[in-house]
PDB file of C-alpha atoms in Angstrom:
ATOM      1  CA  MET A   1       7.469 108.393 -18.884  1.00  0.00           C
ATOM      2  CA  LYS A   2       5.848 107.551 -22.196  1.00  0.00           C
ATOM      3  CA  LEU A   3       3.114 109.669 -23.809  1.00  0.00           C
ATOM      4  CA  ARG A   4       1.382 108.599 -27.029  1.00  0.00           C
ATOM      5  CA  GLY A   5      -0.260 110.610 -29.782  1.00  0.00           C
ATOM      6  CA  ASP A   6      -1.680 109.640 -33.164  1.00  0.00           C
ATOM      7  CA  ARG A   7       1.729 109.418 -34.852  1.00  0.00           C
ATOM      8  CA  LEU A   8       4.268 110.211 -32.158  1.00  0.00           C
ATOM      9  CA  VAL A   9       5.500 108.824 -28.872  1.00  0.00           C
ATOM     10  CA  LEU A  10       7.218 111.065 -26.333  1.00  0.00           C
ATOM     11  CA  ARG A  11       9.447 109.161 -23.943  1.00  0.00           C
ATOM     12  CA  ASP A  12      12.208 109.897 -21.482  1.00  0.00           C
ATOM     13  CA  ALA A  13      15.446 110.496 -23.370  1.00  0.00           C
ATOM     14  CA  GLY A  14      18.155 108.058 -22.321  1.00  0.00           C
ATOM     15  CA  GLU A  15      21.885 107.641 -22.825  1.00  0.00           C
ATOM     16  CA  CYS A  16      21.139 105.769 -26.041  1.00  0.00           C
ATOM     17  CA  ASP A  17      19.483 108.935 -27.455  1.00  0.00           C
ATOM     18  CA  VAL A  18      22.233 111.456 -26.700  1.00  0.00           C
ATOM     19  CA  ALA A  19      24.220 111.018 -29.934  1.00  0.00           C
ATOM     20  CA  ARG A  20      21.084 111.285 -32.085  1.00  0.00           C
ATOM     21  CA  LEU A  21      19.731 114.308 -30.218  1.00  0.00           C
ATOM     22  CA  ARG A  22      23.128 116.013 -30.388  1.00  0.00           C
ATOM     23  CA  GLU A  23      23.228 115.327 -34.139  1.00  0.00           C
ATOM     24  CA  ILE A  24      19.807 116.985 -34.570  1.00  0.00           C
ATOM     25  CA  VAL A  25      20.476 119.999 -32.342  1.00  0.00           C
ATOM     26  CA  GLU A  26      23.803 120.680 -34.081  1.00  0.00           C
ATOM     27  CA  THR A  27      22.278 120.923 -37.570  1.00  0.00           C
ATOM     28  CA  PRO A  28      22.233 124.530 -38.858  1.00  0.00           C
ATOM     29  CA  GLU A  29      18.415 124.641 -38.980  1.00  0.00           C
ATOM     30  CA  VAL A  30      18.126 123.795 -35.269  1.00  0.00           C
ATOM     31  CA  ALA A  31      21.365 125.281 -33.920  1.00  0.00           C
ATOM     32  CA  LYS A  32      20.420 128.777 -35.117  1.00  0.00           C
ATOM     33  CA  TRP A  33      17.564 128.755 -32.588  1.00  0.00           C
ATOM     34  CA  TRP A  34      18.950 126.527 -29.838  1.00  0.00           C
ATOM     35  CA  GLY A  35      22.707 126.908 -29.706  1.00  0.00           C
ATOM     36  CA  PRO A  36      24.754 124.357 -27.748  1.00  0.00           C
ATOM     37  CA  VAL A  37      22.901 121.884 -25.532  1.00  0.00           C
ATOM     38  CA  GLU A  38      24.868 120.184 -22.774  1.00  0.00           C
ATOM     39  CA  GLU A  39      22.267 117.936 -21.139  1.00  0.00           C
ATOM     40  CA  PHE A  40      19.587 115.830 -22.783  1.00  0.00           C
ATOM     41  CA  ASP A  41      18.494 113.863 -19.702  1.00  0.00           C
ATOM     42  CA  GLU A  42      15.755 116.344 -18.794  1.00  0.00           C
ATOM     43  CA  MET A  43      14.153 115.982 -22.217  1.00  0.00           C
ATOM     44  CA  LEU A  44      11.575 113.712 -23.749  1.00  0.00           C
ATOM     45  CA  ALA A  45      12.625 112.151 -27.047  1.00  0.00           C
ATOM     46  CA  ILE A  46      10.071 112.665 -29.813  1.00  0.00           C
ATOM     47  CA  THR A  47       9.809 109.437 -31.773  1.00  0.00           C
ATOM     48  CA  LEU A  48       8.069 108.591 -35.030  1.00  0.00           C
ATOM     49  CA  ALA A  49       7.791 104.863 -35.768  1.00  0.00           C
ATOM     50  CA  GLY A  50      10.596 104.316 -33.231  1.00  0.00           C
ATOM     51  CA  GLU A  51      12.957 106.888 -34.791  1.00  0.00           C
ATOM     52  CA  VAL A  52      14.079 109.867 -32.693  1.00  0.00           C
ATOM     53  CA  ILE A  53      13.175 113.026 -34.639  1.00  0.00           C
ATOM     54  CA  GLY A  54      13.608 115.654 -31.918  1.00  0.00           C
ATOM     55  CA  ALA A  55      13.054 116.462 -28.274  1.00  0.00           C
ATOM     56  CA  ILE A  56      10.637 118.376 -26.089  1.00  0.00           C
ATOM     57  CA  GLN A  57      11.039 119.510 -22.507  1.00  0.00           C
ATOM     58  CA  TYR A  58       8.984 121.190 -19.846  1.00  0.00           C
ATOM     59  CA  GLU A  59       9.588 123.147 -16.685  1.00  0.00           C
ATOM     60  CA  GLU A  60       7.016 123.382 -13.918  1.00  0.00           C
ATOM     61  CA  VAL A  61       6.460 126.273 -11.535  1.00  0.00           C
ATOM     62  CA  GLU A  62       5.261 124.646  -8.326  1.00  0.00           C
ATOM     63  CA  ASP A  63       4.406 127.790  -6.316  1.00  0.00           C
ATOM     64  CA  PRO A  64       0.587 127.622  -5.931  1.00  0.00           C
ATOM     65  CA  MET A  65       0.302 131.355  -6.624  1.00  0.00           C
ATOM     66  CA  TYR A  66       1.951 130.975 -10.045  1.00  0.00           C
ATOM     67  CA  ARG A  67       1.500 127.276 -10.860  1.00  0.00           C
ATOM     68  CA  SER A  68       2.193 126.833 -14.556  1.00  0.00           C
ATOM     69  CA  ALA A  69       4.541 125.074 -16.951  1.00  0.00           C
ATOM     70  CA  GLY A  70       6.778 126.073 -19.836  1.00  0.00           C
ATOM     71  CA  ILE A  71       7.527 124.046 -22.954  1.00  0.00           C
ATOM     72  CA  ASP A  72      10.473 124.019 -25.375  1.00  0.00           C
ATOM     73  CA  ILE A  73      10.930 121.853 -28.476  1.00  0.00           C
ATOM     74  CA  PHE A  74      13.226 121.074 -31.368  1.00  0.00           C
ATOM     75  CA  LEU A  75      12.767 118.817 -34.392  1.00  0.00           C
ATOM     76  CA  GLY A  76      15.166 117.724 -37.079  1.00  0.00           C
ATOM     77  CA  ALA A  77      14.780 119.738 -40.300  1.00  0.00           C
ATOM     78  CA  ALA A  78      13.496 116.717 -42.253  1.00  0.00           C
ATOM     79  CA  TRP A  79      10.417 116.694 -40.017  1.00  0.00           C
ATOM     80  CA  HIS A  80       9.629 120.412 -40.174  1.00  0.00           C
ATOM     81  CA  GLY A  81       6.364 121.338 -41.850  1.00  0.00           C
ATOM     82  CA  HIS A  82       4.558 118.034 -41.265  1.00  0.00           C
ATOM     83  CA  GLY A  83       2.703 118.926 -38.055  1.00  0.00           C
ATOM     84  CA  TYR A  84       4.934 116.780 -35.840  1.00  0.00           C
ATOM     85  CA  GLY A  85       5.931 119.729 -33.651  1.00  0.00           C
ATOM     86  CA  GLN A  86       2.305 120.663 -33.133  1.00  0.00           C
ATOM     87  CA  GLU A  87       1.397 117.080 -32.287  1.00  0.00           C
ATOM     88  CA  ALA A  88       4.268 116.775 -29.797  1.00  0.00           C
ATOM     89  CA  ILE A  89       3.247 120.030 -28.103  1.00  0.00           C
ATOM     90  CA  ARG A  90      -0.393 118.916 -27.920  1.00  0.00           C
ATOM     91  CA  ILE A  91       0.600 115.578 -26.378  1.00  0.00           C
ATOM     92  CA  LEU A  92       2.753 117.223 -23.714  1.00  0.00           C
ATOM     93  CA  ALA A  93       0.303 120.088 -23.118  1.00  0.00           C
ATOM     94  CA  ARG A  94      -2.582 117.659 -22.594  1.00  0.00           C
ATOM     95  CA  TRP A  95      -0.501 115.721 -20.039  1.00  0.00           C
ATOM     96  CA  LEU A  96       0.586 118.906 -18.243  1.00  0.00           C
ATOM     97  CA  ILE A  97      -3.031 120.101 -18.040  1.00  0.00           C
ATOM     98  CA  GLU A  98      -4.880 116.840 -17.374  1.00  0.00           C
ATOM     99  CA  GLU A  99      -2.343 114.898 -15.309  1.00  0.00           C
ATOM    100  CA  ARG A 100      -0.197 117.588 -13.710  1.00  0.00           C
ATOM    101  CA  GLY A 101      -3.029 120.058 -13.093  1.00  0.00           C
ATOM    102  CA  HIS A 102      -1.611 123.126 -14.836  1.00  0.00           C
ATOM    103  CA  HIS A 103      -4.063 125.756 -16.007  1.00  0.00           C
ATOM    104  CA  ARG A 104      -1.522 127.831 -17.969  1.00  0.00           C
ATOM    105  CA  LEU A 105       1.388 126.918 -20.248  1.00  0.00           C
ATOM    106  CA  THR A 106       4.022 129.173 -21.800  1.00  0.00           C
ATOM    107  CA  ILE A 107       6.410 128.951 -24.716  1.00  0.00           C
ATOM    108  CA  ASP A 108       8.951 131.611 -25.690  1.00  0.00           C
ATOM    109  CA  PRO A 109      10.320 131.478 -29.247  1.00  0.00           C
ATOM    110  CA  ALA A 110      12.617 134.097 -30.721  1.00  0.00           C
ATOM    111  CA  ALA A 111      10.387 136.988 -31.788  1.00  0.00           C
ATOM    112  CA  HIS A 112      11.571 136.623 -35.394  1.00  0.00           C
ATOM    113  CA  ASN A 113      10.931 132.852 -35.603  1.00  0.00           C
ATOM    114  CA  GLU A 114       7.633 133.235 -37.454  1.00  0.00           C
ATOM    115  CA  THR A 115       7.492 129.573 -38.505  1.00  0.00           C
ATOM    116  CA  ALA A 116       7.543 128.381 -34.889  1.00  0.00           C
ATOM    117  CA  ILE A 117       5.170 131.137 -33.766  1.00  0.00           C
ATOM    118  CA  LYS A 118       2.566 130.158 -36.377  1.00  0.00           C
ATOM    119  CA  ALA A 119       2.860 126.492 -35.380  1.00  0.00           C
ATOM    120  CA  TYR A 120       2.368 127.350 -31.703  1.00  0.00           C
ATOM    121  CA  GLU A 121      -0.657 129.491 -32.559  1.00  0.00           C
ATOM    122  CA  ARG A 122      -2.224 126.498 -34.357  1.00  0.00           C
ATOM    123  CA  VAL A 123      -1.997 124.589 -31.055  1.00  0.00           C
ATOM    124  CA  GLY A 124      -3.776 127.450 -29.259  1.00  0.00           C
ATOM    125  CA  PHE A 125      -0.936 129.563 -27.861  1.00  0.00           C
ATOM    126  CA  ARG A 126      -1.494 133.324 -27.969  1.00  0.00           C
ATOM    127  CA  ARG A 127       0.989 136.146 -28.221  1.00  0.00           C
ATOM    128  CA  VAL A 128       1.357 137.852 -24.849  1.00  0.00           C
ATOM    129  CA  GLY A 129       4.205 140.282 -25.410  1.00  0.00           C
ATOM    130  CA  ILE A 130       7.761 140.931 -26.459  1.00  0.00           C
ATOM    131  CA  MET A 131      10.583 140.238 -24.031  1.00  0.00           C
ATOM    132  CA  ARG A 132      13.243 142.717 -25.110  1.00  0.00           C
ATOM    133  CA  ALA A 133      16.850 141.513 -25.483  1.00  0.00           C
ATOM    134  CA  TYR A 134      15.643 138.194 -24.068  1.00  0.00           C
ATOM    135  CA  GLU A 135      18.154 135.645 -25.310  1.00  0.00           C
ATOM    136  CA  ARG A 136      21.583 135.514 -26.876  1.00  0.00           C
ATOM    137  CA  ASP A 137      21.642 134.578 -30.544  1.00  0.00           C
ATOM    138  CA  PRO A 138      23.804 131.446 -30.913  1.00  0.00           C
ATOM    139  CA  ALA A 139      25.509 132.750 -34.084  1.00  0.00           C
ATOM    140  CA  SER A 140      26.031 136.472 -33.466  1.00  0.00           C
ATOM    141  CA  GLN A 141      26.117 136.337 -29.650  1.00  0.00           C
ATOM    142  CA  GLU A 142      23.948 139.492 -29.704  1.00  0.00           C
ATOM    143  CA  PHE A 143      20.781 139.557 -27.639  1.00  0.00           C
ATOM    144  CA  HIS A 144      17.501 139.409 -29.547  1.00  0.00           C
ATOM    145  CA  ASP A 145      13.873 139.710 -28.527  1.00  0.00           C
ATOM    146  CA  GLY A 146      11.749 136.774 -27.476  1.00  0.00           C
ATOM    147  CA  LEU A 147       8.000 136.388 -27.789  1.00  0.00           C
ATOM    148  CA  LEU A 148       6.121 135.255 -24.709  1.00  0.00           C
ATOM    149  CA  MET A 149       3.165 133.086 -25.670  1.00  0.00           C
ATOM    150  CA  ASP A 150       0.708 131.372 -23.376  1.00  0.00           C
ATOM    151  CA  LEU A 151      -2.116 128.886 -23.519  1.00  0.00           C
ATOM    152  CA  LEU A 152      -4.851 128.428 -20.932  1.00  0.00           C
ATOM    153  CA  ALA A 153      -6.210 124.934 -20.351  1.00  0.00           C
ATOM    154  CA  GLY A 154      -9.455 125.565 -22.247  1.00  0.00           C
ATOM    155  CA  GLU A 155      -7.631 126.946 -25.297  1.00  0.00           C
ATOM    156  CA  LEU A 156      -5.755 123.780 -26.305  1.00  0.00           C
ATOM    157  CA  THR A 157      -6.873 122.897 -29.837  1.00  0.00           C
TER     158      THR A 157
END
């Protein structure tokens, strides 16, 4: 799959991307939120002018009663603060809504990751609620809260 935006291309991550994606996810700025990642084959590489700068993935709920999709993303620290994460999320969200027929998308950052939360809100995601002791912190191994955010199809900015 290949999805294009104004500056970015999202494409299936291949074997040739594993070393680069591992390098990015193991940097302190990314690892503190993601922890170890074993598989990259279910991800889309985020590329800028042909360079891999991160990855984005989605998970679909196929049950017609709950049909929706979730998104997760990481970018190398050098590309933080330039709107690339927002663009990548918009590209994938548009595809999930327009091509895959989802009416609702979710994303679930750590509740204390205000930088990510603000970026997701700029795309149109809204805070739904706190998921207590939701995920294990990669550094401390203690559980911390997560923030459930969602976006309905008509709210994508």
